[in-house]
Amino acid sequence: MATIIDGKKVSAEVKEQVRQETETLVTKYGKKPGLAVVIVGNDPASRIYVNNKKKACETVGFQSFEYALSEETTQEELLELVQTLNADEKVNGILVQLPVPKQINDKAIINAISPEKDVDAFHPENVGRIMIGEYSFLPCTPAGIMELIDSTGIDVSGKKCVVIGRSNIVGKPMAMLLLHRSGTVTICHSKTENLAKITKEADILVAAVGKANFVTGDMIKKGAVVIDVGMNRLENGKLCGDVNFDEAKEKAAYLTPVPGGVGPMTISMLMKNTLTAFKLQNHIF
Ligand code: NAP
């Protein structure tokens, strides 16, 4: 029977570390880290994410600045706002909530964010830095997953790691972080043949597919660490992961639940990145 990794608990611990360090820095330097969150349009899921990010800022003692723009906002208007925020000393981190409406090219927006304020770590400069292992920021979801793996006490070095999914925001950076820790990493995707044979060899299995209950018990090695990144909304409104939880818990040694696993970590890592940005911009080492 698997030990369930408590993402809420680990996330609260990370936030508490950030809060304590922030308190010390505010006392010493007399200014607070600031995060600007930009939301364009009325997507209800995005609104929830933005509210949660603002709440997390309050918890750790950051200033948050919200920019809620209309659905009709043009790319030029959004680029202008990003430039203003790039130049604003009170803003250490900038996050443009994705997806943006279709008249806006999200790549152009990400590229316009100053890499020093790119707390999502989506800017090509930061992506390249991750590749060579010389980074200031890690993308929040994979970074949060590393914290969850570390919370098990299991050393990644030498382990067979399998990541299902090769997206730029989860799969690829996840594989790179596991590789930086000397895992032996295989990346699987929709064209992978004999997927179950590969996943069954994984000591550490990360599922970032976006398909409910995609990973079944027979795809899991006994004693594996299984991390479920999926957030799939079922017809009954319930949130469901990519891993069949009931089957996986009979095979895995450690397993993340959905909700309450990877999800809460993402925001905590955003807070950590914003604190890092504040320190870098104020030359605090
Ligand atoms: P994505 O961009 O849609 O990528 C999905 C990946 O899964 C692709 O690489 C795709 O392969 C692969 N895939 C699809 N069907 C497959 C199959 N039958 N066999 C093997 N691989 C298959 O999704 P994403 O942005 O990475 O997100 C993945 C999931 O994580 C989603 O449920 C998302 O909501 C969730 N998520 C959660 C958080 C969080 O904070 N908890 C953050 C981000 C994402 P191809 O490349 O070949 O198409």
Tab-separated table of C-alpha atoms and ligand atoms in Angstrom:
chain	number	residue	atom	x	y	z
A	1	MET	CA	0.000	0.000	0.000
A	2	ALA	CA	1.490	3.322	-1.102
A	3	THR	CA	2.355	6.175	1.197
A	4	ILE	CA	0.381	9.161	-0.065
A	5	ILE	CA	2.569	12.214	-0.610
A	6	ASP	CA	0.817	15.167	0.996
A	7	GLY	CA	1.278	18.030	-1.461
A	8	LYS	CA	-0.650	20.438	0.766
A	9	LYS	CA	1.730	19.801	3.659
A	10	VAL	CA	4.925	20.099	1.583
A	11	SER	CA	3.509	23.185	-0.121
A	12	ALA	CA	2.719	24.795	3.251
A	13	GLU	CA	6.291	24.075	4.402
A	14	VAL	CA	7.757	25.756	1.303
A	15	LYS	CA	5.482	28.768	1.779
A	16	GLU	CA	6.460	28.999	5.442
A	17	GLN	CA	10.168	29.018	4.496
A	18	VAL	CA	9.454	31.783	1.969
A	19	ARG	CA	7.420	33.720	4.550
A	20	GLN	CA	10.178	33.554	7.150
A	21	GLU	CA	12.892	34.614	4.708
A	22	THR	CA	10.678	37.430	3.410
A	23	GLU	CA	10.092	38.679	6.951
A	24	THR	CA	13.852	38.834	7.551
A	25	LEU	CA	14.487	40.624	4.251
A	26	VAL	CA	11.702	43.152	4.796
A	27	THR	CA	13.172	44.010	8.208
A	28	LYS	CA	16.656	44.354	6.746
A	29	TYR	CA	15.928	46.144	3.466
A	30	GLY	CA	12.593	47.846	4.126
A	31	LYS	CA	10.911	46.585	0.968
A	32	LYS	CA	8.735	43.659	-0.013
A	33	PRO	CA	8.947	41.288	-2.972
A	34	GLY	CA	6.226	42.137	-5.504
A	35	LEU	CA	4.432	39.891	-7.971
A	36	ALA	CA	2.360	41.268	-10.844
A	37	VAL	CA	-0.311	38.904	-12.125
A	38	VAL	CA	-1.951	39.757	-15.419
A	39	ILE	CA	-5.220	38.120	-16.447
A	40	VAL	CA	-6.808	38.755	-19.824
A	41	GLY	CA	-10.459	37.823	-20.344
A	42	ASN	CA	-12.967	35.915	-18.244
A	43	ASP	CA	-11.793	32.311	-18.149
A	44	PRO	CA	-13.214	30.978	-14.833
A	45	ALA	CA	-10.316	28.540	-14.245
A	46	SER	CA	-7.785	31.345	-14.805
A	47	ARG	CA	-9.709	33.537	-12.351
A	48	ILE	CA	-9.418	30.819	-9.675
A	49	TYR	CA	-5.667	30.428	-10.328
A	50	VAL	CA	-5.122	34.194	-10.130
A	51	ASN	CA	-7.084	34.470	-6.879
A	52	ASN	CA	-5.041	31.614	-5.390
A	53	LYS	CA	-1.805	33.315	-6.408
A	54	LYS	CA	-2.913	36.578	-4.782
A	55	LYS	CA	-3.848	34.693	-1.615
A	56	ALA	CA	-0.442	32.977	-1.551
A	57	CYS	CA	1.265	36.379	-1.906
A	58	GLU	CA	-0.611	37.589	1.173
A	59	THR	CA	0.382	34.453	3.114
A	60	VAL	CA	4.104	34.893	2.481
A	61	GLY	CA	4.109	38.681	2.858
A	62	PHE	CA	4.537	39.790	-0.773
A	63	GLN	CA	2.862	42.675	-2.487
A	64	SER	CA	0.652	41.524	-5.321
A	65	PHE	CA	-0.474	43.663	-8.219
A	66	GLU	CA	-3.379	42.427	-10.289
A	67	TYR	CA	-4.068	43.613	-13.812
A	68	ALA	CA	-7.408	42.307	-15.065
A	69	LEU	CA	-7.753	43.171	-18.742
A	70	SER	CA	-10.774	42.737	-20.979
A	71	GLU	CA	-11.244	39.858	-23.426
A	72	GLU	CA	-10.774	42.376	-26.280
A	73	THR	CA	-7.288	43.482	-25.177
A	74	THR	CA	-4.897	43.701	-28.145
A	75	GLN	CA	-1.417	42.236	-28.263
A	76	GLU	CA	0.036	45.759	-28.407
A	77	GLU	CA	-1.832	46.786	-25.252
A	78	LEU	CA	-0.619	43.712	-23.380
A	79	LEU	CA	2.957	44.208	-24.601
A	80	GLU	CA	2.798	47.807	-23.406
A	81	LEU	CA	1.698	46.662	-19.941
A	82	VAL	CA	4.507	44.069	-19.811
A	83	GLN	CA	7.048	46.786	-20.691
A	84	THR	CA	5.668	49.014	-17.923
A	85	LEU	CA	5.951	46.153	-15.422
A	86	ASN	CA	9.476	45.310	-16.634
A	87	ALA	CA	10.470	48.866	-15.715
A	88	ASP	CA	8.630	48.982	-12.369
A	89	GLU	CA	11.032	48.491	-9.446
A	90	LYS	CA	8.253	47.387	-7.097
A	91	VAL	CA	7.495	44.460	-9.410
A	92	ASN	CA	10.011	41.626	-9.074
A	93	GLY	CA	8.017	38.943	-10.834
A	94	ILE	CA	5.596	39.085	-13.754
A	95	LEU	CA	3.126	36.370	-14.545
A	96	VAL	CA	0.737	36.501	-17.465
A	97	GLN	CA	-1.935	33.896	-16.806
A	98	LEU	CA	-2.285	31.545	-19.772
A	99	PRO	CA	-4.215	30.912	-21.936
A	100	VAL	CA	-4.660	34.400	-23.392
A	101	PRO	CA	-7.434	35.194	-25.923
A	102	LYS	CA	-6.720	34.127	-29.501
A	103	GLN	CA	-5.863	37.605	-30.877
A	104	ILE	CA	-2.767	37.545	-28.633
A	105	ASN	CA	0.354	35.546	-29.454
A	106	ASP	CA	1.396	34.067	-26.109
A	107	LYS	CA	4.976	33.452	-27.286
A	108	ALA	CA	5.408	37.164	-28.095
A	109	ILE	CA	4.189	38.030	-24.593
A	110	ILE	CA	6.481	35.526	-22.861
A	111	ASN	CA	9.438	36.770	-24.904
A	112	ALA	CA	8.670	40.355	-23.858
A	113	ILE	CA	8.861	39.613	-20.113
A	114	SER	CA	12.270	40.529	-18.743
A	115	PRO	CA	14.060	37.190	-18.038
A	116	GLU	CA	14.938	38.477	-14.532
A	117	LYS	CA	11.208	38.852	-13.796
A	118	ASP	CA	10.083	35.690	-15.575
A	119	VAL	CA	9.017	33.771	-12.456
A	120	ASP	CA	7.210	31.134	-14.553
A	121	ALA	CA	10.579	30.378	-16.231
A	122	PHE	CA	8.949	30.220	-19.661
A	123	HIS	CA	11.211	32.799	-21.386
A	124	PRO	CA	13.585	31.140	-23.916
A	125	GLU	CA	16.580	32.519	-22.006
A	126	ASN	CA	15.444	30.803	-18.809
A	127	VAL	CA	14.533	27.613	-20.684
A	128	GLY	CA	18.059	27.569	-22.155
A	129	ARG	CA	19.571	28.136	-18.729
A	130	ILE	CA	17.719	25.100	-17.386
A	131	MET	CA	19.154	23.053	-20.237
A	132	ILE	CA	22.735	23.932	-19.232
A	133	GLY	CA	22.009	23.708	-15.514
A	134	GLU	CA	22.748	27.392	-14.764
A	135	TYR	CA	19.357	28.656	-13.796
A	136	SER	CA	17.871	31.150	-11.368
A	137	PHE	CA	14.284	30.028	-11.837
A	138	LEU	CA	12.799	26.617	-12.445
A	139	PRO	CA	9.349	26.210	-13.961
A	140	CYS	CA	6.961	25.928	-11.043
A	141	THR	CA	5.303	22.565	-11.668
A	142	PRO	CA	8.457	20.491	-12.299
A	143	ALA	CA	10.246	22.297	-9.458
A	144	GLY	CA	7.349	21.461	-7.143
A	145	ILE	CA	7.502	17.829	-8.229
A	146	MET	CA	11.199	17.682	-7.305
A	147	GLU	CA	10.259	18.930	-3.819
A	148	LEU	CA	7.643	16.172	-3.559
A	149	ILE	CA	10.135	13.515	-4.651
A	150	ASP	CA	12.659	14.889	-2.150
A	151	SER	CA	10.016	14.707	0.588
A	152	THR	CA	10.047	10.895	0.207
A	153	GLY	CA	13.760	10.825	1.051
A	154	ILE	CA	14.457	8.861	-2.144
A	155	ASP	CA	17.625	9.781	-4.003
A	156	VAL	CA	17.020	10.246	-7.747
A	157	SER	CA	20.634	9.473	-8.638
A	158	GLY	CA	20.895	6.299	-10.726
A	159	LYS	CA	17.125	5.679	-10.685
A	160	LYS	CA	15.161	4.824	-13.808
A	161	CYS	CA	12.859	7.808	-14.326
A	162	VAL	CA	10.057	7.844	-16.876
A	163	VAL	CA	8.171	11.015	-17.773
A	164	ILE	CA	4.990	10.618	-19.820
A	165	GLY	CA	4.460	13.887	-21.693
A	166	ARG	CA	6.846	16.233	-23.480
A	167	SER	CA	5.203	19.646	-23.127
A	168	ASN	CA	7.403	22.700	-22.701
A	169	ILE	CA	5.870	23.517	-19.326
A	170	VAL	CA	5.894	20.094	-17.684
A	171	GLY	CA	7.339	17.071	-19.505
A	172	LYS	CA	10.539	18.471	-20.997
A	173	PRO	CA	11.719	20.542	-18.016
A	174	MET	CA	10.735	17.681	-15.671
A	175	ALA	CA	12.978	15.303	-17.593
A	176	MET	CA	15.803	17.834	-17.453
A	177	LEU	CA	15.523	18.286	-13.669
A	178	LEU	CA	15.592	14.525	-13.137
A	179	LEU	CA	18.628	14.328	-15.424
A	180	HIS	CA	20.369	17.102	-13.438
A	181	ARG	CA	19.898	14.846	-10.404
A	182	SER	CA	21.553	11.961	-12.298
A	183	GLY	CA	18.376	10.005	-12.961
A	184	THR	CA	18.365	7.820	-16.073
A	185	VAL	CA	15.496	9.469	-17.890
A	186	THR	CA	13.106	8.282	-20.599
A	187	ILE	CA	10.551	10.679	-22.067
A	188	CYS	CA	7.390	9.122	-23.500
A	189	HIS	CA	4.724	10.742	-25.676
A	190	SER	CA	1.803	9.883	-27.920
A	191	LYS	CA	4.015	8.157	-30.493
A	192	THR	CA	5.827	5.987	-27.942
A	193	GLU	CA	5.548	2.290	-28.659
A	194	ASN	CA	5.119	-0.253	-25.868
A	195	LEU	CA	4.476	2.468	-23.314
A	196	ALA	CA	3.478	0.081	-20.511
A	197	LYS	CA	6.709	-1.888	-20.924
A	198	ILE	CA	8.695	1.327	-20.421
A	199	THR	CA	6.651	2.696	-17.519
A	200	LYS	CA	6.812	-0.661	-15.736
A	201	GLU	CA	10.571	-0.276	-15.430
A	202	ALA	CA	10.341	3.156	-13.809
A	203	ASP	CA	11.526	3.665	-10.250
A	204	ILE	CA	10.133	7.178	-10.571
A	205	LEU	CA	7.149	7.682	-12.876
A	206	VAL	CA	5.783	11.138	-13.688
A	207	ALA	CA	2.496	11.271	-15.604
A	208	ALA	CA	1.770	14.555	-17.395
A	209	VAL	CA	-0.605	13.422	-20.115
A	210	GLY	CA	-3.910	15.196	-19.528
A	211	LYS	CA	-6.027	12.034	-19.735
A	212	ALA	CA	-8.053	10.810	-16.765
A	213	ASN	CA	-6.933	7.478	-15.262
A	214	PHE	CA	-4.496	6.931	-18.143
A	215	VAL	CA	-1.860	5.153	-16.021
A	216	THR	CA	-3.259	1.884	-14.716
A	217	GLY	CA	-1.859	-0.410	-12.045
A	218	ASP	CA	-0.334	-2.819	-14.567
A	219	MET	CA	1.854	0.018	-15.932
A	220	ILE	CA	3.531	0.600	-12.561
A	221	LYS	CA	6.566	-1.136	-11.084
A	222	LYS	CA	6.056	-2.403	-7.538
A	223	GLY	CA	7.626	0.063	-5.119
A	224	ALA	CA	7.811	2.976	-7.578
A	225	VAL	CA	7.368	6.662	-6.795
A	226	VAL	CA	4.390	7.791	-8.877
A	227	ILE	CA	3.745	11.474	-9.457
A	228	ASP	CA	0.411	12.425	-10.994
A	229	VAL	CA	0.506	15.835	-12.687
A	230	GLY	CA	-2.828	15.490	-14.489
A	231	MET	CA	-5.726	17.785	-13.706
A	232	ASN	CA	-8.693	16.461	-15.611
A	233	ARG	CA	-12.226	17.657	-15.018
A	234	LEU	CA	-14.702	14.775	-15.187
A	235	GLU	CA	-18.295	15.173	-16.418
A	236	ASN	CA	-19.518	15.151	-12.806
A	237	GLY	CA	-17.269	18.161	-12.143
A	238	LYS	CA	-14.753	16.198	-10.071
A	239	LEU	CA	-11.019	16.689	-10.546
A	240	CYS	CA	-9.157	13.552	-11.570
A	241	GLY	CA	-5.499	12.784	-12.232
A	242	ASP	CA	-3.760	10.929	-15.054
A	243	VAL	CA	-3.144	7.967	-12.751
A	244	ASN	CA	-5.774	5.479	-11.636
A	245	PHE	CA	-5.338	6.186	-7.932
A	246	ASP	CA	-6.973	3.035	-6.539
A	247	GLU	CA	-4.910	0.737	-8.733
A	248	ALA	CA	-1.685	2.711	-8.301
A	249	LYS	CA	-1.845	2.705	-4.523
A	250	GLU	CA	-1.637	-1.099	-4.549
A	251	LYS	CA	1.633	-0.998	-6.533
A	252	ALA	CA	3.502	2.211	-5.758
A	253	ALA	CA	5.583	2.909	-2.668
A	254	TYR	CA	4.752	6.633	-2.886
A	255	LEU	CA	1.916	8.283	-4.770
A	256	THR	CA	0.593	11.817	-5.163
A	257	PRO	CA	-3.183	12.326	-4.992
A	258	VAL	CA	-5.270	14.607	-7.214
A	259	PRO	CA	-6.269	17.014	-5.834
A	260	GLY	CA	-3.777	17.718	-3.052
A	261	GLY	CA	-0.567	16.517	-4.722
A	262	VAL	CA	1.279	18.434	-7.418
A	263	GLY	CA	-1.313	21.224	-7.716
A	264	PRO	CA	-0.606	23.017	-4.403
A	265	MET	CA	3.159	22.867	-5.064
A	266	THR	CA	2.965	24.942	-8.222
A	267	ILE	CA	1.906	28.108	-6.396
A	268	SER	CA	4.452	27.628	-3.610
A	269	MET	CA	7.230	27.373	-6.176
A	270	LEU	CA	5.952	30.565	-7.786
A	271	MET	CA	6.392	32.277	-4.414
A	272	LYS	CA	9.891	30.830	-4.138
A	273	ASN	CA	10.769	32.106	-7.623
A	274	THR	CA	9.425	35.572	-6.816
A	275	LEU	CA	11.577	35.710	-3.699
A	276	THR	CA	14.599	34.640	-5.781
A	277	ALA	CA	13.785	37.384	-8.317
A	278	PHE	CA	13.593	39.964	-5.520
A	279	LYS	CA	16.980	38.885	-4.167
A	280	LEU	CA	18.618	38.890	-7.605
A	281	GLN	CA	17.248	42.331	-8.474
A	282	ASN	CA	18.399	43.730	-5.134
A	283	HIS	CA	21.785	41.977	-5.286
A	284	ILE	CA	21.064	39.984	-2.127
A	285	PHE	CA	22.966	36.700	-2.112
B	1	NAP	P1	0.018	18.825	-22.965
B	1	NAP	O1	0.773	19.998	-23.443
B	1	NAP	O2	-1.308	18.513	-23.570
B	1	NAP	O3	0.962	17.533	-23.122
B	1	NAP	C1	0.463	16.242	-22.957
B	1	NAP	C2	1.531	15.253	-23.301
B	1	NAP	O4	0.998	13.951	-23.150
B	1	NAP	C3	2.039	15.373	-24.745
B	1	NAP	O5	3.432	15.361	-24.791
B	1	NAP	C4	1.439	14.149	-25.432
B	1	NAP	O6	2.259	13.600	-26.452
B	1	NAP	C5	1.361	13.178	-24.281
B	1	NAP	N1	0.356	12.163	-24.569
B	1	NAP	C6	-0.915	12.343	-24.972
B	1	NAP	N2	-1.515	11.153	-25.201
B	1	NAP	C7	-0.588	10.212	-24.928
B	1	NAP	C8	-0.579	8.803	-24.988
B	1	NAP	N3	-1.666	8.114	-25.395
B	1	NAP	N4	0.560	8.148	-24.644
B	1	NAP	C9	1.656	8.813	-24.248
B	1	NAP	N5	1.715	10.168	-24.183
B	1	NAP	C10	0.601	10.851	-24.523
B	1	NAP	O7	-0.240	18.887	-21.409
B	1	NAP	P2	0.622	19.583	-20.217
B	1	NAP	O8	0.461	21.052	-20.280
B	1	NAP	O9	1.985	18.992	-20.160
B	1	NAP	O10	-0.222	19.063	-18.967
B	1	NAP	C11	-0.400	17.679	-18.695
B	1	NAP	C12	-1.394	17.525	-17.580
B	1	NAP	O11	-0.884	18.145	-16.412
B	1	NAP	C13	-2.750	18.195	-17.826
B	1	NAP	O12	-3.762	17.421	-17.215
B	1	NAP	C14	-2.636	19.516	-17.112
B	1	NAP	O13	-3.875	20.034	-16.702
B	1	NAP	C15	-1.795	19.111	-15.935
B	1	NAP	N6	-1.023	20.224	-15.341
B	1	NAP	C16	-1.086	20.338	-13.997
B	1	NAP	C17	-0.357	21.340	-13.363
B	1	NAP	C18	-0.442	21.465	-11.879
B	1	NAP	O14	-0.070	22.477	-11.334
B	1	NAP	N7	-0.892	20.425	-11.195
B	1	NAP	C19	0.430	22.214	-14.111
B	1	NAP	C20	0.510	22.033	-15.483
B	1	NAP	C21	-0.219	21.015	-16.096
B	1	NAP	P3	2.570	14.386	-27.839
B	1	NAP	O15	3.592	15.437	-27.502
B	1	NAP	O16	3.102	13.331	-28.723
B	1	NAP	O17	1.261	14.962	-28.280
